[in-house]
Every structure is written in C-alpha cells, then in structure tokens.
PDB file of C-alpha atoms and ligand atoms in Angstrom:
ATOM      1  CA  MET A 230     108.950-109.809   1.913  1.00 81.00           C
ATOM      2  CA  THR A 231     107.890-109.932   5.570  1.00 89.00           C
ATOM      3  CA  ASP A 232     104.215-110.426   6.349  1.00 96.00           C
ATOM      4  CA  ARG A 233     103.966-106.847   7.575  1.00 98.00           C
ATOM      5  CA  LYS A 234     105.599-105.464   4.457  1.00 98.00           C
ATOM      6  CA  ALA A 235     103.260-107.495   2.249  1.00 98.00           C
ATOM      7  CA  GLU A 236     100.279-106.266   4.265  1.00 98.00           C
ATOM      8  CA  LEU A 237     101.369-102.628   3.944  1.00 98.00           C
ATOM      9  CA  ALA A 238     102.039-103.089   0.216  1.00 98.00           C
ATOM     10  CA  ALA A 239      98.555-104.542  -0.306  1.00 98.00           C
ATOM     11  CA  ASN A 240      96.904-101.736   1.684  1.00 98.00           C
ATOM     12  CA  LEU A 241      98.899 -99.100  -0.190  1.00 98.00           C
ATOM     13  CA  ALA A 242      97.785-100.616  -3.490  1.00 98.00           C
ATOM     14  CA  VAL A 243      94.137-100.345  -2.439  1.00 98.00           C
ATOM     15  CA  VAL A 244      94.569 -96.720  -1.333  1.00 98.00           C
ATOM     16  CA  GLU A 245      96.454 -95.899  -4.531  1.00 98.00           C
ATOM     17  CA  GLU A 246      93.598 -97.369  -6.572  1.00 98.00           C
ATOM     18  CA  ARG A 247      91.061 -95.317  -4.590  1.00 98.00           C
ATOM     19  CA  ILE A 248      93.023 -92.099  -5.191  1.00 98.00           C
ATOM     20  CA  ALA A 249      93.502 -92.898  -8.887  1.00 98.00           C
ATOM     21  CA  SER A 250      89.789 -93.651  -9.351  1.00 98.00           C
ATOM     22  CA  ALA A 251      88.766 -90.478  -7.532  1.00 98.00           C
ATOM     23  CA  CYS A 252      91.160 -88.432  -9.684  1.00 98.00           C
ATOM     24  CA  ALA A 253      89.749 -90.024 -12.837  1.00 98.00           C
ATOM     25  CA  ALA A 254      86.171 -89.349 -11.688  1.00 98.00           C
ATOM     26  CA  ALA A 255      87.063 -85.730 -10.912  1.00 98.00           C
ATOM     27  CA  GLY A 256      88.881 -85.231 -14.209  1.00 98.00           C
ATOM     28  CA  ARG A 257      92.112 -84.574 -12.353  1.00 98.00           C
ATOM     29  CA  ALA A 258      95.583 -85.896 -13.108  1.00 98.00           C
ATOM     30  CA  ARG A 259      96.794 -88.458 -10.587  1.00 98.00           C
ATOM     31  CA  ASP A 260      99.882 -86.378  -9.834  1.00 98.00           C
ATOM     32  CA  GLU A 261      97.749 -83.503  -8.544  1.00 98.00           C
ATOM     33  CA  VAL A 262      97.164 -85.459  -5.328  1.00 98.00           C
ATOM     34  CA  THR A 263      99.888 -86.433  -2.857  1.00 98.00           C
ATOM     35  CA  LEU A 264      99.393 -89.273  -0.390  1.00 98.00           C
ATOM     36  CA  ILE A 265     100.546 -88.587   3.163  1.00 99.00           C
ATOM     37  CA  VAL A 266     100.552 -91.709   5.323  1.00 99.00           C
ATOM     38  CA  VAL A 267      99.620 -90.971   8.945  1.00 98.00           C
ATOM     39  CA  THR A 268     101.873 -93.265  10.974  1.00 98.00           C
ATOM     40  CA  LYS A 269     100.744 -92.187  14.474  1.00 97.00           C
ATOM     41  CA  THR A 270     100.722 -95.020  17.048  1.00 96.00           C
ATOM     42  CA  TYR A 271     102.709 -97.267  14.658  1.00 97.00           C
ATOM     43  CA  PRO A 272     106.422 -98.007  15.135  1.00 97.00           C
ATOM     44  CA  ALA A 273     109.429 -96.636  13.286  1.00 98.00           C
ATOM     45  CA  SER A 274     109.830-100.086  11.701  1.00 98.00           C
ATOM     46  CA  ASP A 275     106.553 -99.506   9.815  1.00 98.00           C
ATOM     47  CA  VAL A 276     107.767 -96.093   8.652  1.00 98.00           C
ATOM     48  CA  ARG A 277     110.878 -97.803   7.309  1.00 98.00           C
ATOM     49  CA  LEU A 278     108.823-100.394   5.428  1.00 98.00           C
ATOM     50  CA  LEU A 279     106.600 -97.663   3.998  1.00 98.00           C
ATOM     51  CA  ALA A 280     109.632 -95.722   2.783  1.00 98.00           C
ATOM     52  CA  ASP A 281     110.884 -98.927   1.160  1.00 98.00           C
ATOM     53  CA  LEU A 282     107.522 -99.262  -0.573  1.00 98.00           C
ATOM     54  CA  GLY A 283     107.845 -95.774  -2.049  1.00 98.00           C
ATOM     55  CA  VAL A 284     106.004 -93.600   0.482  1.00 98.00           C
ATOM     56  CA  ARG A 285     107.625 -90.160   0.655  1.00 98.00           C
ATOM     57  CA  HIS A 286     105.274 -88.239   2.997  1.00 99.00           C
ATOM     58  CA  VAL A 287     104.405 -89.273   6.546  1.00 99.00           C
ATOM     59  CA  ALA A 288     102.445 -87.506   9.287  1.00 98.00           C
ATOM     60  CA  GLU A 289     102.328 -87.652  13.061  1.00 98.00           C
ATOM     61  CA  ASN A 290     100.074 -85.937  15.597  1.00 98.00           C
ATOM     62  CA  ARG A 291     101.933 -86.182  18.929  1.00 98.00           C
ATOM     63  CA  ASP A 292     105.413 -84.850  19.479  1.00 98.00           C
ATOM     64  CA  GLN A 293     106.241 -87.440  22.186  1.00 98.00           C
ATOM     65  CA  ASP A 294     105.796 -90.234  19.622  1.00 98.00           C
ATOM     66  CA  ALA A 295     106.945 -88.346  16.555  1.00 98.00           C
ATOM     67  CA  ALA A 296     110.289 -87.032  17.812  1.00 98.00           C
ATOM     68  CA  PRO A 297     111.908 -90.434  18.508  1.00 98.00           C
ATOM     69  CA  LYS A 298     110.366 -91.939  15.365  1.00 98.00           C
ATOM     70  CA  ALA A 299     111.685 -89.164  13.148  1.00 98.00           C
ATOM     71  CA  ALA A 300     115.118 -89.539  14.774  1.00 98.00           C
ATOM     72  CA  ALA A 301     115.079 -93.293  14.136  1.00 98.00           C
ATOM     73  CA  CYS A 302     114.155 -92.653  10.487  1.00 98.00           C
ATOM     74  CA  ALA A 303     116.429 -89.669   9.838  1.00 98.00           C
ATOM     75  CA  ASP A 304     118.271 -91.589   7.097  1.00 98.00           C
ATOM     76  CA  LEU A 305     115.094 -92.036   5.015  1.00 98.00           C
ATOM     77  CA  PRO A 306     114.058 -89.682   2.194  1.00 98.00           C
ATOM     78  CA  LEU A 307     110.844 -88.614   3.930  1.00 98.00           C
ATOM     79  CA  THR A 308     108.924 -85.392   4.366  1.00 98.00           C
ATOM     80  CA  TRP A 309     107.476 -85.216   7.900  1.00 98.00           C
ATOM     81  CA  HIS A 310     104.147 -83.483   8.460  1.00 99.00           C
ATOM     82  CA  PHE A 311     102.886 -82.551  11.908  1.00 98.00           C
ATOM     83  CA  VAL A 312      99.068 -82.724  11.979  1.00 98.00           C
ATOM     84  CA  GLY A 313      98.126 -82.676  15.685  1.00 98.00           C
ATOM     85  CA  GLN A 314      97.118 -79.956  18.085  1.00 97.00           C
ATOM     86  CA  LEU A 315     100.360 -78.303  19.042  1.00 97.00           C
ATOM     87  CA  GLN A 316     101.238 -76.792  22.427  1.00 97.00           C
ATOM     88  CA  THR A 317     103.757 -73.983  22.292  1.00 97.00           C
ATOM     89  CA  ASN A 318     106.062 -75.887  24.680  1.00 97.00           C
ATOM     90  CA  LYS A 319     106.454 -78.639  22.020  1.00 98.00           C
ATOM     91  CA  VAL A 320     107.262 -76.274  19.212  1.00 98.00           C
ATOM     92  CA  ARG A 321     111.006 -76.329  19.645  1.00 98.00           C
ATOM     93  CA  SER A 322     111.048 -80.134  19.361  1.00 98.00           C
ATOM     94  CA  VAL A 323     108.680 -80.211  16.364  1.00 98.00           C
ATOM     95  CA  ALA A 324     110.762 -77.603  14.540  1.00 98.00           C
ATOM     96  CA  GLY A 325     113.698 -80.007  14.780  1.00 98.00           C
ATOM     97  CA  TYR A 326     112.192 -82.678  12.499  1.00 98.00           C
ATOM     98  CA  ALA A 327     108.952 -81.491  10.876  1.00 98.00           C
ATOM     99  CA  HIS A 328     109.060 -80.116   7.347  1.00 98.00           C
ATOM    100  CA  VAL A 329     105.430 -79.007   7.372  1.00 98.00           C
ATOM    101  CA  VAL A 330     103.200 -78.110  10.322  1.00 98.00           C
ATOM    102  CA  GLN A 331      99.598 -78.540   9.163  1.00 98.00           C
ATOM    103  CA  SER A 332      97.906 -77.499  12.396  1.00 98.00           C
ATOM    104  CA  VAL A 333      98.684 -73.779  12.663  1.00 98.00           C
ATOM    105  CA  ASP A 334      95.598 -72.268  14.250  1.00 98.00           C
ATOM    106  CA  ARG A 335      96.522 -69.316  16.444  1.00 97.00           C
ATOM    107  CA  SER A 336      98.737 -66.300  16.548  1.00 98.00           C
ATOM    108  CA  ARG A 337     100.819 -67.389  19.563  1.00 98.00           C
ATOM    109  CA  LEU A 338     101.680 -70.619  17.779  1.00 98.00           C
ATOM    110  CA  VAL A 339     102.892 -68.711  14.706  1.00 98.00           C
ATOM    111  CA  THR A 340     105.188 -66.602  16.873  1.00 98.00           C
ATOM    112  CA  ALA A 341     106.538 -69.690  18.667  1.00 98.00           C
ATOM    113  CA  LEU A 342     107.076 -71.635  15.424  1.00 98.00           C
ATOM    114  CA  SER A 343     108.873 -68.710  13.848  1.00 98.00           C
ATOM    115  CA  GLY A 344     111.245 -68.382  16.807  1.00 98.00           C
ATOM    116  CA  ALA A 345     111.926 -72.132  16.886  1.00 98.00           C
ATOM    117  CA  ALA A 346     112.471 -72.388  13.127  1.00 98.00           C
ATOM    118  CA  GLN A 347     114.970 -69.551  13.205  1.00 98.00           C
ATOM    119  CA  LYS A 348     116.832 -71.089  16.146  1.00 98.00           C
ATOM    120  CA  ALA A 349     116.973 -74.425  14.352  1.00 97.00           C
ATOM    121  CA  GLY A 350     118.118 -72.729  11.163  1.00 97.00           C
ATOM    122  CA  ARG A 351     115.266 -74.369   9.252  1.00 97.00           C
ATOM    123  CA  GLU A 352     112.361 -73.196   7.147  1.00 98.00           C
ATOM    124  CA  LEU A 353     109.037 -74.690   8.213  1.00 98.00           C
ATOM    125  CA  GLY A 354     106.120 -75.044   5.832  1.00 98.00           C
ATOM    126  CA  CYS A 355     102.850 -74.055   7.512  1.00 99.00           C
ATOM    127  CA  LEU A 356      99.223 -74.822   6.761  1.00 99.00           C
ATOM    128  CA  VAL A 357      96.509 -72.881   8.513  1.00 98.00           C
ATOM    129  CA  GLN A 358      94.116 -75.454   9.998  1.00 98.00           C
ATOM    130  CA  ILE A 359      90.510 -74.443   9.517  1.00 98.00           C
ATOM    131  CA  ALA A 360      87.782 -75.635  11.886  1.00 97.00           C
ATOM    132  CA  LEU A 361      84.603 -75.485   9.821  1.00 96.00           C
ATOM    133  CA  ASP A 362      82.553 -75.968  12.989  1.00 94.00           C
ATOM    134  CA  ALA A 363      84.202 -73.230  15.079  1.00 91.00           C
ATOM    135  CA  GLU A 364      82.312 -70.097  16.026  1.00 86.00           C
ATOM    136  CA  SER A 365      83.530 -66.782  14.679  1.00 88.00           C
ATOM    137  CA  GLY A 366      86.917 -65.818  16.122  1.00 86.00           C
ATOM    138  CA  GLU A 367      87.349 -69.085  18.025  1.00 86.00           C
ATOM    139  CA  ARG A 368      89.282 -72.331  17.859  1.00 87.00           C
ATOM    140  CA  GLY A 369      87.566 -75.648  17.219  1.00 86.00           C
ATOM    141  CA  GLU A 370      87.513 -78.497  19.720  1.00 86.00           C
ATOM    142  CA  ARG A 371      89.868 -80.592  17.592  1.00 88.00           C
ATOM    143  CA  GLY A 372      92.058 -77.592  16.834  1.00 93.00           C
ATOM    144  CA  GLY A 373      91.725 -75.308  13.873  1.00 97.00           C
ATOM    145  CA  ALA A 374      90.788 -71.671  13.542  1.00 97.00           C
ATOM    146  CA  ALA A 375      87.384 -70.316  12.597  1.00 97.00           C
ATOM    147  CA  PRO A 376      87.350 -69.363   8.890  1.00 97.00           C
ATOM    148  CA  ASP A 377      87.105 -65.637   9.685  1.00 97.00           C
ATOM    149  CA  LEU A 378      90.577 -65.776  11.283  1.00 97.00           C
ATOM    150  CA  LEU A 379      92.211 -67.137   8.135  1.00 98.00           C
ATOM    151  CA  GLY A 380      93.286 -63.837   6.559  1.00 98.00           C
ATOM    152  CA  GLU A 381      94.964 -62.587   9.714  1.00 98.00           C
ATOM    153  CA  LEU A 382      96.777 -65.849  10.461  1.00 98.00           C
ATOM    154  CA  ALA A 383      97.886 -66.310   6.864  1.00 98.00           C
ATOM    155  CA  ASP A 384      99.349 -62.814   6.728  1.00 98.00           C
ATOM    156  CA  GLN A 385     101.143 -63.424  10.015  1.00 98.00           C
ATOM    157  CA  VAL A 386     102.672 -66.716   8.800  1.00 99.00           C
ATOM    158  CA  ALA A 387     103.694 -65.168   5.472  1.00 98.00           C
ATOM    159  CA  ALA A 388     105.495 -62.352   7.276  1.00 98.00           C
ATOM    160  CA  ALA A 389     107.152 -64.568   9.912  1.00 98.00           C
ATOM    161  CA  PRO A 390     110.880 -65.296   9.506  1.00 98.00           C
ATOM    162  CA  GLY A 391     111.583 -69.025   9.252  1.00 98.00           C
ATOM    163  CA  LEU A 392     108.049 -69.883   8.135  1.00 98.00           C
ATOM    164  CA  ARG A 393     106.590 -70.481   4.679  1.00 98.00           C
ATOM    165  CA  LEU A 394     102.851 -70.276   4.086  1.00 99.00           C
ATOM    166  CA  ASP A 395     101.960 -73.420   2.114  1.00 99.00           C
ATOM    167  CA  GLY A 396      98.143 -73.495   2.309  1.00 98.00           C
ATOM    168  CA  LEU A 397      95.239 -74.917   4.294  1.00 98.00           C
ATOM    169  CA  MET A 398      94.243 -78.053   6.173  1.00 98.00           C
ATOM    170  CA  THR A 399      90.974 -79.283   7.613  1.00 98.00           C
ATOM    171  CA  VAL A 400      89.384 -82.323   9.231  1.00 97.00           C
ATOM    172  CA  ALA A 401      85.759 -82.926   8.220  1.00 95.00           C
ATOM    173  CA  PRO A 402      83.688 -81.739  11.200  1.00 94.00           C
ATOM    174  CA  LEU A 403      81.650 -84.195  13.267  1.00 92.00           C
ATOM    175  CA  ALA A 404      79.300 -81.465  14.481  1.00 91.00           C
ATOM    176  CA  GLY A 405      77.740 -78.304  13.131  1.00 90.00           C
ATOM    177  CA  PRO A 406      76.333 -77.575   9.677  1.00 92.00           C
ATOM    178  CA  TYR A 407      78.917 -79.743   7.882  1.00 94.00           C
ATOM    179  CA  ALA A 408      78.496 -82.869  10.035  1.00 94.00           C
ATOM    180  CA  GLY A 409      78.127 -85.859   7.705  1.00 94.00           C
ATOM    181  CA  ARG A 410      78.600 -83.610   4.651  1.00 96.00           C
ATOM    182  CA  GLU A 411      82.277 -84.180   3.936  1.00 96.00           C
ATOM    183  CA  GLN A 412      82.186 -83.101   0.329  1.00 95.00           C
ATOM    184  CA  ALA A 413      80.411 -79.827   1.171  1.00 97.00           C
ATOM    185  CA  ALA A 414      82.957 -79.232   3.924  1.00 97.00           C
ATOM    186  CA  PHE A 415      85.865 -79.806   1.551  1.00 98.00           C
ATOM    187  CA  GLU A 416      84.268 -77.578  -1.094  1.00 98.00           C
ATOM    188  CA  ARG A 417      84.037 -74.836   1.512  1.00 98.00           C
ATOM    189  CA  LEU A 418      87.743 -75.340   2.245  1.00 98.00           C
ATOM    190  CA  MET A 419      88.456 -74.956  -1.496  1.00 98.00           C
ATOM    191  CA  GLU A 420      86.604 -71.619  -1.517  1.00 98.00           C
ATOM    192  CA  LEU A 421      88.752 -70.464   1.378  1.00 98.00           C
ATOM    193  CA  SER A 422      91.812 -71.682  -0.523  1.00 98.00           C
ATOM    194  CA  SER A 423      90.885 -69.624  -3.610  1.00 98.00           C
ATOM    195  CA  ARG A 424      90.520 -66.564  -1.439  1.00 98.00           C
ATOM    196  CA  LEU A 425      93.847 -67.281   0.261  1.00 98.00           C
ATOM    197  CA  ARG A 426      95.639 -67.724  -3.073  1.00 98.00           C
ATOM    198  CA  ALA A 427      94.430 -64.326  -4.250  1.00 98.00           C
ATOM    199  CA  ASP A 428      96.691 -62.782  -1.587  1.00 98.00           C
ATOM    200  CA  HIS A 429      99.281 -65.582  -1.317  1.00 98.00           C
ATOM    201  CA  PRO A 430      99.628 -67.257  -4.729  1.00 98.00           C
ATOM    202  CA  ALA A 431     102.230 -69.785  -3.540  1.00 98.00           C
ATOM    203  CA  ALA A 432      99.961 -71.157  -0.783  1.00 98.00           C
ATOM    204  CA  THR A 433      98.530 -73.885  -3.003  1.00 98.00           C
ATOM    205  CA  MET A 434      98.388 -76.869  -0.633  1.00 98.00           C
ATOM    206  CA  VAL A 435      94.948 -78.095   0.388  1.00 98.00           C
ATOM    207  CA  SER A 436      95.192 -80.956   2.876  1.00 98.00           C
ATOM    208  CA  ALA A 437      91.857 -82.724   3.344  1.00 98.00           C
ATOM    209  CA  GLY A 438      90.487 -86.226   3.412  1.00 97.00           C
ATOM    210  CA  MET A 439      91.364 -89.262   5.522  1.00 98.00           C
ATOM    211  CA  SER A 440      90.754 -93.020   5.185  1.00 98.00           C
ATOM    212  CA  SER A 441      86.973 -92.674   5.181  1.00 97.00           C
ATOM    213  CA  ASP A 442      86.549 -89.582   3.015  1.00 97.00           C
ATOM    214  CA  LEU A 443      89.539 -89.283   0.701  1.00 98.00           C
ATOM    215  CA  GLU A 444      87.317 -89.589  -2.402  1.00 98.00           C
ATOM    216  CA  GLN A 445      85.238 -86.573  -1.363  1.00 98.00           C
ATOM    217  CA  ALA A 446      88.424 -84.593  -0.750  1.00 98.00           C
ATOM    218  CA  VAL A 447      89.853 -85.472  -4.173  1.00 98.00           C
ATOM    219  CA  MET A 448      86.508 -84.608  -5.805  1.00 98.00           C
ATOM    220  CA  ALA A 449      86.538 -81.214  -4.084  1.00 98.00           C
ATOM    221  CA  GLY A 450      90.098 -80.450  -5.202  1.00 98.00           C
ATOM    222  CA  ALA A 451      92.408 -81.424  -2.322  1.00 98.00           C
ATOM    223  CA  THR A 452      96.123 -81.586  -3.181  1.00 98.00           C
ATOM    224  CA  HIS A 453      97.045 -83.782  -0.193  1.00 98.00           C
ATOM    225  CA  VAL A 454      95.160 -86.602   1.528  1.00 98.00           C
ATOM    226  CA  ARG A 455      96.171 -87.889   4.988  1.00 98.00           C
ATOM    227  CA  VAL A 456      95.548 -91.605   5.287  1.00 98.00           C
ATOM    228  CA  GLY A 457      96.209 -93.673   8.415  1.00 98.00           C
ATOM    229  CA  THR A 458      94.058 -96.720   9.099  1.00 98.00           C
ATOM    230  CA  ALA A 459      93.502 -97.665   5.449  1.00 98.00           C
ATOM    231  CA  VAL A 460      97.261 -98.190   5.096  1.00 98.00           C
ATOM    232  CA  LEU A 461      98.400 -99.307   8.554  1.00 98.00           C
ATOM    233  CA  GLY A 462      95.278-100.913  10.006  1.00 96.00           C
ATOM    234  CA  ALA A 463      92.961 -99.946  12.848  1.00 94.00           C
ATOM    235  CA  ARG A 464      94.941 -98.115  15.513  1.00 88.00           C
ATOM    236  CA  PRO A 465      95.561-100.007  18.769  1.00 72.00           C
ATOM    237  CA  ARG A 466      94.580 -96.933  20.785  1.00 62.00           C
ATOM    238  CA  LEU A 467      92.999 -93.567  20.214  1.00 57.00           C
ATOM    239  CA  GLY A 468      95.301 -91.124  18.525  1.00 49.00           C
TER     240      GLY A 468
HETATM  241  C1  PLP B 761      94.755 -89.640  12.435  1.00 79.10           C
HETATM  242  C2  PLP B 761      94.623 -88.516  11.494  1.00 79.10           C
HETATM  243  C3  PLP B 761      94.406 -88.751  10.123  1.00 79.10           C
HETATM  244  C4  PLP B 761      94.260 -90.137   9.521  1.00 79.10           C
HETATM  245  O1  PLP B 761      93.027 -90.699   9.901  1.00 79.10           O
HETATM  246  P1  PLP B 761      92.565 -92.135   9.363  1.00 79.10           P
HETATM  247  O2  PLP B 761      91.110 -92.126   9.584  1.00 79.10           O
HETATM  248  O3  PLP B 761      93.289 -93.127  10.195  1.00 79.10           O
HETATM  249  O4  PLP B 761      92.940 -92.216   7.934  1.00 79.10           O
HETATM  250  C5  PLP B 761      94.334 -87.649   9.290  1.00 79.10           C
HETATM  251  N1  PLP B 761      94.438 -86.389   9.764  1.00 79.10           N
HETATM  252  C6  PLP B 761      94.642 -86.133  11.061  1.00 79.10           C
HETATM  253  C7  PLP B 761      94.734 -84.717  11.514  1.00 79.10           C
HETATM  254  C8  PLP B 761      94.724 -87.179  11.972  1.00 79.10           C
HETATM  255  O5  PLP B 761      94.917 -86.919  13.277  1.00 79.10           O
END
C-alpha cells in the first residue's frame, strides 16, 4: 500500500468508527447512514484510492474542479454528489456527471437543471438545500433557501422532467439562532424533512453533518454525512 493509501485507510477507519458509535448511541442501524467523502481540492488519484478502499459516494463543490475529476474517474463505481453553490451557467456541465445535486435552492436553478438533465438524457437526484439562518423568502449567504420556500421548491422539483426529488441538505449555520447549536439545527432539518415526506414520501434523504459535527447529525437522524477533512486531511486552500 502507498503511504497515501494507508493514510486514507486509517482516516476512513476513524470516521467509520465515529459513525458506528454515533449510530449505536442513537439506537440506529449502521446502514441507515451513508458516508459521502467530500474530495474537493484533492486530486483524482485520491478519489481512485478511496474507491479502492470501498468508498462509493463522493462530493465536490466547484464544477471547474469536479468536471475533470469525474471524467478521470468515470470507470469507477462512484455516485457523484454536487454540494456547492451552483450558477445556472454551470448546470449543463454538472448535469453531465453528477448523480445528485444537493444544493438546489432557487426556482431558476430547478428550471435550468431540468433542461440540462433532459438534454443529457439523465435523471438527476435533487436535494433542496435549506439555510437555517436565511430570512423568510431569501437565500442564505452560503447558499440554501429559507425554510418557508421549501414547499414551493420541492413541488417544483417533483414536477420537473429529468429531476427526482430525493430530500434535504443543510450546513450547520455559523450565524443566527442556530450558531454553535448543530444538533438543534439538524433536529430542525429533520422536522422539515417530516413535513416534506408527508407530501413527497420518496424524498427520504437528509444530508447533514461534516467532519466536525457528524455525530450530532447522526443523533438527529441524518441519512447522509458529508466528510472531507477527517478523511483527506486539512485542505490546502479554502474550498
Ligand atoms: C467542504 C464541505 C463539506 C465537508 O467539510 P469538512 O469539514 O471538510 O468535513 C461538507 N459539505 C459541504 C457543502 C462542503 O462544502
């Protein structure tokens, strides 16, 4: 094993143990939680090593980096998640490789994704990203829609050709009433998820929790955690 592969294997083992412990503490089965490794800023060679080590879900947040990486890894049995703020002019590219777009937060983006998915002849899974610190009717600074826009956006995704409504995503807010209260934030997301599932029973995904707060997300009921630094190491640059 190369040094890098051994390092990734050791980090994955630690993360796996954290997820398993959190599931046990929450009285949840381990297979209720899926690990998504966020590979942003790291090279395609790391993605390849991760796939070799059994990782099946990866995430990226910038199309410029993600598109060539996904192309270089097209032979691997991976599900690609897009988790970054998405400009409509990048949608056509993203629809070419992403299986799930987790950052759907406005009506114009839904329309663009639907058009691009149809052109590409693909079905795109979509999560509505919720900004728990956004004001009513607005988008958050790090992307995401205010909770009161959820119903409208969800209905639009569900009705859009080429798109599949899979559920919800959030990033624990740094400001506002949930700042520093990750578990409360994730519990709020779970309430929104219950409400969503009343109208859209198949939209069961709840993507929450990162390297620093995955335990709180698992405790709250998240189905997917997105872990970057705890697996790959501290990122060389902001991303
Ligand atoms: C970078 C990123 C993550 C992973 O963050 P870490 O703290 O490195 O685990 C998760 N979700 C989103 C949306 C991200 O941009």
